[in-house]
Amino acid sequence: MRAFPPFLALRYLLTRRINLLSVFGVSFAAWAMIVVNSVFTGFVTDIRDDVRRSTPDLLLTDLPHATSYDSLRAALEADPAVAATAPRLRHHGLWQPLQVPSRMQRSLESSQVDFNHMEGGFVLLLGIDPLREPAVTGIRDWIAGGMEPIGKHLGRLGPQGSVFDEADPKRRAEMLVPDELEWRGRGRARIPRASQEEHVSSLPGVLLGWRRAYVWPWLQQGDPGDLLAAAFVDDANGKPQLRTHRVRTAFAGWFATGHRMFDETQAILPIETLRTMLGQDHADPEAIALVTDVAMRLRTGLAPGEIAAAKTRLRTAAQALLAAGSAPCSVLDWEEQNPVFLSAVSHEQTLMRIVLFVVMIVAAFVIYATLHMMVVQKWKDVGILAAIGGTPRGIGTTFLLCGLVVAVVGAILGTTMGGLSVHYLNDFNDWLFRTANVELFPRNLFDLQQVPVRLDPAWLALVACTSVGLALVTAVVPARKAARMNPVKALSYE
Amino acid sequence: MTAPVLAARGITKTYRLGRQDIPVLRGVDLDVGEGEMVALLGASGAGKSTLLHVLGLLDPPTAGDVLFDGRPVHGLPIAERAQLRHAHTGFVFQFYHLIPELTALQNVMLAGMMTTSWLSWWKDRRAAKARAIAMLEHVGLADRMRHRPAELSGGERQRVAIARALLVGPKVILADEPTGNLDSKTAASVIELMFSLQAERRIAFLLVTHDESLASRCHRVVRMRDGVVVHG
């Protein structure tokens, strides 16, 4: 490179304040790309973590009606990739506390309450084996975490659910709440109870997602509630008949996975209770260990390829055990278990990145406009440079360097400001809330303690390189124009 | 006899205006010898400036040859022509044509950067600056070198332009009405400067002018009319 392009480019830039506009444009675009993407990546990562937390490693599903866990368990657990399995039974139903305090300061019985799902009521039932479930999911952590969001959002901390701490496996299998809690609950609901010393818990426990605490904030462990489920059951003639089943349960505590949909809709109860409701009474010797799914935990350290191979093996093994002609079953990893939700989040992130790139393109147009203006204003200089020996290439390089410097300075400023903004985003959000009662990111809306920001170094590098690259590309056009200018016409330009 | 430092052989230049061809130069022959002061006279539209641009390799001729030291140069690659224009000729324009963002010193230094690589120039920057300062001192602008063109008078600007043209030691200066934009007193001082430089450095000057008195001081007067040399 000749000596004059950098010498002249630097002076053009330093003496023309309009170039600050280009620097600002690139900086702003880079800043916006980093901050918005970091916040979005934080949200997405948190959402994915929450979904992951609520989901087993693998789920055998799409099983035919009346599939028994006993027939599948040995085959699944024989696979070298599988560390543990647990049966799952999904259904839907209604759950309602027996006594609901009304606005009239009196209690209503459940029969007097509207089963409007917006008011509680409707639940997706998830029957689990409390003795096996902790081996495949973090259900103990879900319960331990249940009190935190309630305390944050509703301003009080209730006692944490303790059904998984029960020493007696039989009681644990039924998720029975401690005798004293159930005795008190019966008292609050005004249903018969023995004396406190003689009372033994007998109502199967139901864990509710913490979001129902908005509807039933007064609910305490041991409070009785009625669970109602309906299912088609074949009658003696083999014709399906709709049967309803009602069972009295006790509220056993809140759980929180962080996965909003899961915490909003699910009620977890002992699988045997649900089986009984669906016609498979465990006291009946002919009853089967009914499941709709089997949750599995994989051994740690498996590579993605090994997991994919395990899914194929497990599906084949399970299919072989199902009745001939059964529809194909599926083995889903945690992402496949939530495909719509995760794909929606992913698409949103992609769309957001596209929008951000549009911002960057706008910044590139600002560079183009200012450089083009500079070339037009420096028309005569092009002729002067040619007259004193400048080559078209050197003249073009002068203007290209102007674009490069603008891009590099803009990218450095933008990425630095972006990095700092991301680093201090929560401090700034807190300060803004304290001083002006304004929240840039309403955390309560998303159940977040802090704005989840994650600065991805690869994205930072991509933004910096794209800023420089795009700015250079747009600088090429005015630079070429300058290089191709006829020096005689340029000299006579007024 | 040595070859002229600058020569034109049968130069024609035709511009196309819409569908019409406008001949501006019609077979111009011209020699400028080493250290020769040649005045180029002619009415407006006679083709003086166009000839100057063609001779300075800023504009290609439609036909004919331009020779630097006897060597035809218009067929050379663009980079080589730029190199020759830089080393062999210097331009002085009526309207000075200085870069407004640069100081007088920087404008002169710029001429030394046109064909040097960035690295070489950086290594030699102190010497390069010293040469530019010496040149400005030589044209009487020792105390004005930190000023930008807008802060200089017309005469001072033209002196800067002359210093810039002289920096790399060209063999010929092509001056297009160098005093046309100056008052008579300033013009006289600029003319004196050019004559003294010519005498001192043996630089050839091809001076486009309307000033008969100035022309009469030159070694030779070339008159043009309607794109042809009528008296040389």
Coordinates of C-alpha atoms in Angstrom, one line a residue, chain B residues 123-219:
Chain B
K123 CA 11.0 4.8 8.0
D124 CA 12.0 7.9 6.1
R125 CA 9.4 10.2 7.5
R126 CA 11.7 12.6 9.3
A127 CA 13.8 13.1 6.1
A128 CA 10.6 13.4 4.1
K129 CA 9.3 16.1 6.4
A130 CA 12.6 17.9 6.3
R131 CA 12.5 18.0 2.5
A132 CA 9.0 19.4 2.5
I133 CA 10.0 22.1 5.1
A134 CA 13.0 23.0 3.0
M135 CA 10.9 23.3 -0.1
L136 CA 8.3 25.5 1.7
E137 CA 11.2 27.7 3.1
H138 CA 12.5 27.9 -0.4
V139 CA 9.3 29.4 -1.7
G140 CA 9.1 31.8 1.2
L141 CA 6.5 30.1 3.4
A142 CA 8.7 29.1 6.4
D143 CA 6.2 30.8 8.8
R144 CA 3.0 29.6 7.1
M145 CA 3.6 25.9 6.8
R146 CA 1.2 24.9 9.7
H147 CA -1.7 26.8 8.1
R148 CA -4.4 25.2 6.1
P149 CA -5.2 26.5 2.6
A150 CA -8.2 28.4 3.8
E151 CA -5.9 30.4 6.1
L152 CA -3.5 31.3 3.3
S153 CA -3.6 34.1 0.7
G154 CA -3.9 33.3 -3.0
G155 CA -0.2 33.9 -3.6
E156 CA 0.7 31.8 -0.6
R157 CA -1.5 29.0 -1.8
Q158 CA 0.1 29.1 -5.2
R159 CA 3.5 28.9 -3.6
V160 CA 2.4 25.9 -1.7
A161 CA 1.2 24.4 -5.0
I162 CA 4.6 25.1 -6.6
A163 CA 6.5 23.6 -3.6
R164 CA 4.3 20.5 -3.9
A165 CA 5.0 20.3 -7.7
L166 CA 8.8 20.6 -7.1
L167 CA 9.1 18.3 -4.1
V168 CA 10.0 15.1 -6.1
G169 CA 12.3 17.0 -8.6
P170 CA 10.3 16.8 -11.8
K171 CA 11.8 17.6 -15.1
V172 CA 8.9 19.7 -16.3
I173 CA 6.3 21.8 -14.6
L174 CA 2.9 22.1 -16.4
A175 CA 1.4 25.4 -15.2
D176 CA -2.2 26.2 -16.2
E177 CA -2.6 29.9 -15.8
P178 CA -0.7 30.0 -12.5
T179 CA -1.3 33.7 -12.0
G180 CA -4.8 33.9 -13.4
N181 CA -6.4 34.1 -10.0
L182 CA -3.9 36.5 -8.4
D183 CA -3.7 40.2 -8.2
S184 CA -0.9 41.7 -10.2
K185 CA 1.5 42.2 -7.4
T186 CA 1.1 38.7 -6.1
A187 CA 1.2 37.3 -9.6
A188 CA 4.5 39.1 -10.2
S189 CA 6.1 37.5 -7.1
V190 CA 4.9 34.1 -8.2
I191 CA 6.3 34.6 -11.7
E192 CA 9.6 35.7 -10.2
L193 CA 9.6 32.6 -8.1
M194 CA 9.0 30.3 -11.1
F195 CA 11.8 32.0 -13.1
S196 CA 14.2 31.8 -10.3
L197 CA 13.4 28.1 -9.8
Q198 CA 13.8 27.5 -13.5
A199 CA 17.2 29.1 -13.5
E200 CA 18.3 27.5 -10.4
R201 CA 17.1 23.9 -11.0
R202 CA 17.0 23.7 -14.8
I203 CA 13.4 22.7 -14.6
A204 CA 11.4 23.1 -17.8
F205 CA 8.1 25.0 -17.6
L206 CA 5.2 24.9 -19.9
L207 CA 3.2 27.9 -18.9
V208 CA -0.4 28.4 -20.1
T209 CA -1.1 32.0 -20.0
H210 CA -3.0 34.9 -21.5
D211 CA -0.3 37.4 -20.3
E212 CA 1.7 38.6 -23.3
S213 CA 4.3 40.3 -21.0
L214 CA 4.9 37.1 -19.1
A215 CA 5.1 35.1 -22.4
S216 CA 7.6 37.6 -23.7
R217 CA 10.0 36.7 -20.8
C218 CA 9.9 33.0 -21.7
H219 CA 12.4 31.3 -24.0

